[in-house]
Coordinates of C-alpha atoms and ligand atoms in Angstrom, one line a residue:
M1 CA 91.9 130.2 134.6
T2 CA 93.8 126.9 134.3
F3 CA 96.1 126.5 131.4
R4 CA 96.0 123.3 129.3
T5 CA 99.0 121.4 128.0
R6 CA 99.2 121.7 124.2
Y7 CA 97.9 118.5 122.5
T8 CA 100.7 117.3 120.3
G9 CA 99.2 114.3 118.6
L10 CA 98.4 110.7 119.4
I11 CA 101.8 109.2 119.5
E12 CA 102.9 111.5 122.3
H13 CA 99.6 111.0 124.0
Y14 CA 99.6 107.2 123.9
R15 CA 103.4 106.8 123.9
D16 CA 103.3 103.9 126.3
R17 CA 101.0 101.9 124.1
L18 CA 102.8 102.5 120.8
P19 CA 106.1 101.2 119.4
V20 CA 108.3 104.3 119.8
S21 CA 111.2 105.1 122.0
D22 CA 112.3 108.2 123.8
D23 CA 114.7 109.0 120.8
T24 CA 112.1 108.6 118.1
R25 CA 111.5 111.7 116.1
L26 CA 107.8 112.0 116.0
I27 CA 106.2 113.1 112.7
S28 CA 102.9 114.6 113.8
L29 CA 100.3 117.2 112.8
G30 CA 98.3 117.0 116.0
E31 CA 96.1 114.1 114.8
G32 CA 93.6 112.3 117.0
N33 CA 91.5 113.7 119.9
T34 CA 88.5 114.0 117.6
P35 CA 85.0 114.8 118.9
L36 CA 82.6 112.1 119.9
I37 CA 79.2 113.7 119.2
Q38 CA 76.0 112.5 120.6
L39 CA 73.2 112.5 118.0
Q40 CA 70.2 114.4 119.2
N41 CA 67.8 115.1 116.3
I42 CA 68.4 111.8 114.4
S43 CA 67.8 109.7 117.5
D44 CA 64.3 111.2 117.6
L45 CA 63.7 109.8 114.1
L46 CA 64.6 106.3 115.0
D47 CA 61.9 103.7 115.9
K48 CA 63.8 102.5 119.0
K49 CA 65.4 104.4 121.8
V50 CA 69.2 104.1 121.7
D51 CA 72.2 106.2 122.8
I52 CA 74.1 106.9 119.6
Y53 CA 77.3 108.8 118.9
V54 CA 79.4 109.7 115.9
K55 CA 83.2 109.8 116.1
Y56 CA 84.0 112.6 113.7
E57 CA 87.3 111.5 112.2
G58 CA 86.9 114.1 109.4
L59 CA 88.4 116.6 111.9
N60 CA 91.8 115.1 111.7
P61 CA 94.5 117.3 110.1
T62 CA 94.0 116.1 106.5
G63 CA 90.3 115.4 107.1
S64 CA 90.2 111.6 107.5
F65 CA 91.1 108.9 110.1
K66 CA 94.1 108.0 107.8
D67 CA 96.2 110.5 109.7
R68 CA 96.1 108.3 112.8
G69 CA 97.8 105.5 111.0
M70 CA 100.0 107.8 108.9
T71 CA 101.7 109.6 111.8
M72 CA 102.9 106.1 113.0
A73 CA 103.8 104.8 109.6
V74 CA 105.8 107.8 108.6
T75 CA 107.4 108.2 112.0
K76 CA 108.7 104.6 111.8
A77 CA 109.7 104.9 108.1
V78 CA 111.8 108.0 109.0
E79 CA 113.3 106.2 112.0
D80 CA 114.3 103.3 109.7
G81 CA 116.0 105.8 107.3
A82 CA 113.4 105.9 104.5
K83 CA 113.7 108.7 102.0
A84 CA 110.4 107.9 100.2
I85 CA 107.1 106.3 100.9
I86 CA 104.5 104.9 98.6
C87 CA 100.8 104.1 98.7
A88 CA 97.8 103.1 96.5
S89 CA 94.8 105.2 97.4
T90 CA 91.2 106.0 96.7
G91 CA 92.2 109.5 97.9
N92 CA 92.4 109.9 101.6
T93 CA 95.5 107.8 102.1
S94 CA 97.3 109.8 99.4
A95 CA 96.3 113.1 101.0
S96 CA 97.5 111.9 104.4
A97 CA 100.8 110.3 103.1
A98 CA 101.6 113.5 101.2
A99 CA 101.1 115.7 104.2
Y100 CA 103.2 113.6 106.6
A101 CA 105.9 113.1 104.0
A102 CA 106.0 116.9 103.6
R103 CA 106.3 117.3 107.3
A104 CA 109.1 114.8 107.5
G105 CA 110.9 116.2 104.5
I106 CA 110.7 113.0 102.4
T107 CA 109.0 112.1 99.1
A108 CA 105.6 110.6 98.8
F109 CA 104.6 108.6 95.7
V110 CA 100.8 108.0 95.4
L111 CA 99.0 105.8 93.0
I112 CA 95.4 106.9 92.4
P113 CA 92.7 105.6 90.1
D114 CA 92.2 107.6 86.9
G115 CA 89.0 109.6 87.4
K116 CA 87.1 108.2 90.4
I117 CA 88.9 110.3 93.0
A118 CA 87.2 113.1 94.9
Q119 CA 88.4 116.6 94.1
G120 CA 89.3 117.7 97.6
K121 CA 91.6 114.7 98.1
L122 CA 93.4 115.2 94.8
A123 CA 93.9 118.9 95.6
Q124 CA 95.5 118.0 98.9
A125 CA 98.0 115.5 97.5
M126 CA 98.9 118.0 94.8
M127 CA 99.4 120.9 97.2
E128 CA 101.4 118.8 99.6
G129 CA 103.9 118.0 96.9
A130 CA 103.3 114.3 96.3
V131 CA 104.4 112.6 93.1
I132 CA 101.0 111.5 91.7
L133 CA 100.8 108.5 89.5
Q134 CA 97.4 108.3 88.0
I135 CA 96.9 104.8 86.8
K136 CA 94.5 103.4 84.3
G137 CA 92.9 101.1 86.8
N138 CA 91.1 101.0 90.1
F139 CA 92.4 100.9 93.7
D140 CA 93.0 97.2 93.7
D141 CA 95.2 97.5 90.6
G142 CA 97.1 100.3 92.4
M143 CA 97.6 98.1 95.5
R144 CA 98.9 95.2 93.5
L145 CA 101.4 97.5 91.7
V146 CA 102.6 99.1 95.0
K147 CA 103.3 95.7 96.5
E148 CA 105.3 94.7 93.4
V149 CA 107.3 97.8 93.0
A150 CA 108.3 98.0 96.6
D151 CA 110.6 95.0 96.0
H152 CA 112.3 96.9 93.2
A153 CA 112.6 100.5 94.5
P154 CA 113.7 102.1 97.8
V155 CA 110.2 103.0 99.0
T156 CA 108.3 102.2 102.2
I157 CA 104.7 101.1 101.7
V158 CA 102.3 103.1 103.9
N159 CA 99.1 101.4 103.0
S160 CA 97.3 99.6 105.9
I161 CA 99.3 96.5 105.2
N162 CA 102.1 98.5 107.0
P163 CA 101.6 97.2 110.6
Y164 CA 102.2 100.6 112.1
R165 CA 99.1 102.0 110.4
L166 CA 96.8 99.9 112.5
Q167 CA 98.8 100.7 115.7
G168 CA 98.1 104.4 115.2
Q169 CA 94.5 103.8 114.2
K170 CA 93.7 101.7 117.3
T171 CA 93.9 104.9 119.4
A172 CA 90.4 105.9 118.2
A173 CA 89.0 103.1 120.3
F174 CA 91.0 104.4 123.3
E175 CA 89.5 107.8 123.0
I176 CA 86.0 106.4 122.7
V177 CA 86.4 104.3 125.9
E178 CA 87.9 107.2 127.8
E179 CA 85.1 109.6 126.9
L180 CA 82.2 107.1 127.4
G181 CA 83.7 105.7 130.6
R182 CA 83.0 102.2 129.1
A183 CA 83.1 100.4 125.7
P184 CA 80.1 100.9 123.5
D185 CA 77.8 97.9 122.9
F186 CA 78.1 98.3 119.1
H187 CA 80.7 100.0 117.0
C188 CA 79.7 100.6 113.3
L189 CA 82.2 101.4 110.6
P190 CA 82.3 101.7 106.8
V191 CA 84.6 98.9 105.4
G192 CA 86.9 99.1 102.4
N193 CA 90.2 97.4 103.1
A194 CA 89.0 96.6 106.6
G195 CA 92.1 98.0 108.2
N196 CA 90.2 100.4 110.4
I197 CA 87.7 97.9 111.8
S198 CA 90.7 95.6 112.6
A199 CA 92.6 98.5 114.3
H200 CA 89.6 99.4 116.4
W201 CA 89.3 95.8 117.6
I202 CA 93.0 95.9 118.6
G203 CA 92.4 99.1 120.6
Y204 CA 89.3 97.8 122.3
S205 CA 91.0 94.5 123.1
E206 CA 94.0 96.3 124.6
Y207 CA 91.8 98.4 126.9
A208 CA 89.9 95.3 128.0
N209 CA 93.1 93.3 128.2
Q210 CA 91.5 90.5 126.1
E211 CA 93.0 88.4 123.4
T212 CA 92.5 88.8 119.7
S213 CA 94.1 86.7 117.0
I214 CA 95.1 89.9 115.2
C215 CA 97.8 90.4 117.8
A216 CA 99.7 87.4 116.5
L217 CA 100.7 89.6 113.6
H218 CA 100.2 93.1 115.0
K219 CA 102.0 93.2 118.3
C220 CA 99.5 94.4 120.9
E221 CA 100.3 95.9 124.3
T222 CA 98.9 93.2 126.5
G223 CA 99.5 92.4 130.1
N224 CA 98.3 95.9 131.2
K225 CA 95.6 96.2 133.7
A226 CA 92.2 96.1 132.1
I227 CA 90.6 99.6 131.9
V228 CA 87.1 98.2 131.0
D229 CA 85.6 94.8 131.2
S230 CA 84.0 94.5 127.8
R231 CA 84.4 95.0 124.1
P232 CA 81.8 96.1 121.6
K233 CA 80.3 94.0 118.8
M234 CA 81.9 95.3 115.6
V235 CA 79.7 95.9 112.7
G236 CA 81.1 96.6 109.2
Y237 CA 79.0 98.1 106.4
Q238 CA 80.0 98.0 102.7
A239 CA 78.4 99.6 99.6
D240 CA 76.4 97.0 97.8
G241 CA 78.3 97.4 94.6
S242 CA 81.5 96.9 96.4
A243 CA 80.8 94.3 99.1
P244 CA 83.3 91.4 99.0
F245 CA 82.5 90.5 102.6
M246 CA 78.9 90.0 101.7
R247 CA 79.7 88.0 98.6
G248 CA 82.2 85.9 100.5
E249 CA 84.8 86.5 97.8
M250 CA 86.8 89.2 96.1
V251 CA 84.9 91.5 93.8
D252 CA 86.6 92.5 90.5
N253 CA 84.8 95.6 89.4
P254 CA 83.6 97.4 92.5
E255 CA 81.3 100.4 91.9
T256 CA 79.9 102.9 94.4
V257 CA 79.4 106.6 94.8
A258 CA 81.3 106.2 98.1
T259 CA 84.7 106.2 96.3
A260 CA 86.7 105.8 99.6
I261 CA 85.3 102.2 99.9
R262 CA 85.3 101.3 96.3
I263 CA 87.6 98.3 97.0
G264 CA 87.0 94.8 95.8
H265 CA 90.1 93.1 97.2
P266 CA 90.3 94.0 100.9
Q267 CA 93.8 93.8 102.2
S268 CA 92.7 92.9 105.8
W269 CA 90.4 90.1 104.8
D270 CA 91.4 87.6 107.4
F271 CA 91.6 90.2 110.2
A272 CA 88.1 91.4 109.4
L273 CA 86.7 87.9 109.6
A274 CA 88.4 87.4 112.9
V275 CA 86.9 90.6 114.2
E276 CA 83.5 89.6 113.2
K277 CA 83.8 86.2 114.9
E278 CA 85.6 87.4 118.1
S279 CA 83.3 90.3 118.7
G280 CA 80.0 88.6 117.7
G281 CA 79.4 91.4 115.1
W282 CA 78.4 91.2 111.5
F283 CA 78.8 92.6 108.0
D284 CA 76.1 94.1 105.9
E285 CA 75.7 96.3 102.8
C286 CA 74.0 99.6 102.0
S287 CA 72.8 100.9 98.6
D288 CA 74.3 104.1 97.2
E289 CA 70.8 105.7 97.8
E290 CA 70.9 104.8 101.5
I291 CA 74.4 106.1 101.9
L292 CA 73.7 109.4 100.3
A293 CA 70.4 109.8 102.3
A294 CA 72.3 109.2 105.5
Q295 CA 75.0 111.7 104.5
K296 CA 72.3 114.3 103.9
L297 CA 70.4 113.5 107.0
L298 CA 73.5 114.0 109.2
A299 CA 74.2 117.4 107.6
E300 CA 70.6 118.6 107.7
K301 CA 69.6 117.3 111.1
E302 CA 72.8 117.5 113.1
G303 CA 75.0 119.9 111.1
I304 CA 77.7 117.3 110.6
F305 CA 79.2 117.0 107.2
C306 CA 81.0 113.8 106.3
E307 CA 81.9 112.3 103.0
P308 CA 79.7 109.6 101.4
A309 CA 81.7 106.6 102.5
S310 CA 81.6 107.7 106.1
A311 CA 77.8 107.9 106.1
T312 CA 77.7 104.2 105.4
S313 CA 78.2 103.5 109.1
L314 CA 75.1 105.5 110.0
A315 CA 73.0 104.3 107.1
G316 CA 73.6 100.7 108.2
A317 CA 73.2 101.4 111.9
M318 CA 69.9 103.1 111.4
R319 CA 68.5 100.1 109.5
D320 CA 69.8 97.7 112.2
I321 CA 68.4 99.8 115.0
N322 CA 65.0 100.1 113.4
S323 CA 64.9 96.3 112.7
G324 CA 65.9 95.5 116.3
K325 CA 69.1 93.7 115.3
I326 CA 70.8 96.4 117.4
P327 CA 68.6 96.2 120.5
E328 CA 66.8 99.1 122.2
G329 CA 68.8 100.8 124.9
S330 CA 72.2 100.1 123.2
V331 CA 75.2 102.4 123.3
I332 CA 76.3 102.8 119.7
V333 CA 79.3 104.6 118.1
C334 CA 79.4 105.2 114.3
T335 CA 82.7 106.2 112.9
L336 CA 82.5 109.1 110.4
T337 CA 85.8 108.4 108.6
G338 CA 86.2 111.5 106.5
H339 CA 85.1 115.1 106.0
G340 CA 82.4 116.2 103.7
L341 CA 84.5 118.8 102.1
K342 CA 86.6 116.1 100.5
D343 CA 83.9 115.5 97.9
P344 CA 82.1 118.7 97.1
D345 CA 80.8 117.5 93.7
T346 CA 78.8 114.6 95.1
A347 CA 77.4 116.9 97.9
I348 CA 76.3 119.6 95.5
K349 CA 74.8 117.2 93.1
Q350 CA 72.5 115.7 95.7
S351 CA 71.7 118.9 97.6
T352 CA 68.1 120.1 97.5
A353 CA 68.7 123.3 99.5
P354 CA 66.8 126.2 97.9
V355 CA 69.2 128.7 96.2
V356 CA 67.1 131.8 95.7
K357 CA 68.4 134.3 93.2
V358 CA 67.6 137.9 94.1
D359 CA 68.6 141.4 93.1
A360 CA 70.9 143.3 95.5
Q361 CA 67.9 145.1 97.0
L362 CA 66.4 145.2 100.5
E363 CA 62.8 144.4 99.3
E364 CA 63.8 141.3 97.4
V365 CA 66.0 140.0 100.2
K366 CA 63.2 140.6 102.7
T367 CA 60.6 138.9 100.6
A368 CA 62.9 135.9 100.1
I369 CA 63.3 135.6 103.9
L370 CA 59.6 135.8 104.6
D371 CA 58.8 133.3 101.8
N372 CA 61.3 130.8 103.3
L373 CA 60.6 131.1 107.1
P374 CA 59.3 127.9 108.6
K375 CA 55.5 127.9 108.6
Ligands
PLP1 C1 90.0 104.6 104.0 C2 88.6 105.0 104.2 C3 87.6 104.0 104.6 C4 87.8 102.6 104.6 O1 88.7 102.2 105.7 P1 89.4 100.7 105.6 O2 90.3 100.7 106.7 O3 90.0 100.6 104.3 O4 88.3 99.7 105.8 C5 86.3 104.5 104.8 N1 86.0 105.8 104.7 C6 86.9 106.7 104.3 C7 86.5 108.2 104.3 C8 88.2 106.4 104.1 O5 89.1 107.3 103.8

């Protein structure tokens, strides 16, 4: 028996590539180190043979990748003496901000859109003691207000316009490279504000020791020895009712069942276009039907439960694999951004699993089993 060192979160793990010092008090909940799961049954359903993985970010402490950025943002806010943080959120950022603020002993203010927020996310923010401001408007309205109010009140913004968020989130790319022993050929993500696709590009660029224009604004750790010699093509998928990158302009009234990417005014617009160009990737869009079908397929065929927005990466990737746009033989990673338990209502609404009502008797249970065994 060999004992393992306790994993204490991504800042500690990637300390030499993140902007912290020996004295920095780390605000961590053990985020990162999420599983990279090779798809087995879904690959058999594809028209072409590929090596496809999902990075299950729903297994972070609050159930989404937002924790990777939040541990950095809150650590730095506390280091700078902040007593309060603020964010606009479609749900997951608020859940994460609330948790890390609780851990740090500071206050979180979260602006969430009235209605359109998944139950699980609201429950988290409420339990973790955030001050919840439910606004009569959508995410984009909330984001505008957060930027305005930060000039008038002593609060640190922890949305992805906070540069430390992307620094934390880039570590997902590190983990993928380390586990695959190489960079994938394609990395597919759902895109809302486009912070995460930009963060992954920073991470891949650092490990390949290659330039990206994003580093002009987001200090990257360059000058290190390259760990791999290539970077993936980055592919971003949006919901078709909320697809500013496909329209080529901001969208004012975004609509989609995938509430986490119901964003019409992406904050990382320029970064995302740079990622597309530098990586040779592309943007595309998926319908709500495709997104929900992919979410269900993942759960039914692989036992992996992600929230609707997360399934957008797989929905788009499957289409591009079948069409040959992603060539046969490729190594592909799809990020599953958040956990399925975040949004139980949408899941139950679209579930077709048989629920058989029986009396509490052996005979009835036995009959129900025999009736439902595979033929
Ligand atoms: C935040 C979020 C996204 C979108 O990420 P961006 O960085 O805004 O593009 C996608 N899926 C889930 C589950 C999220 O919480």
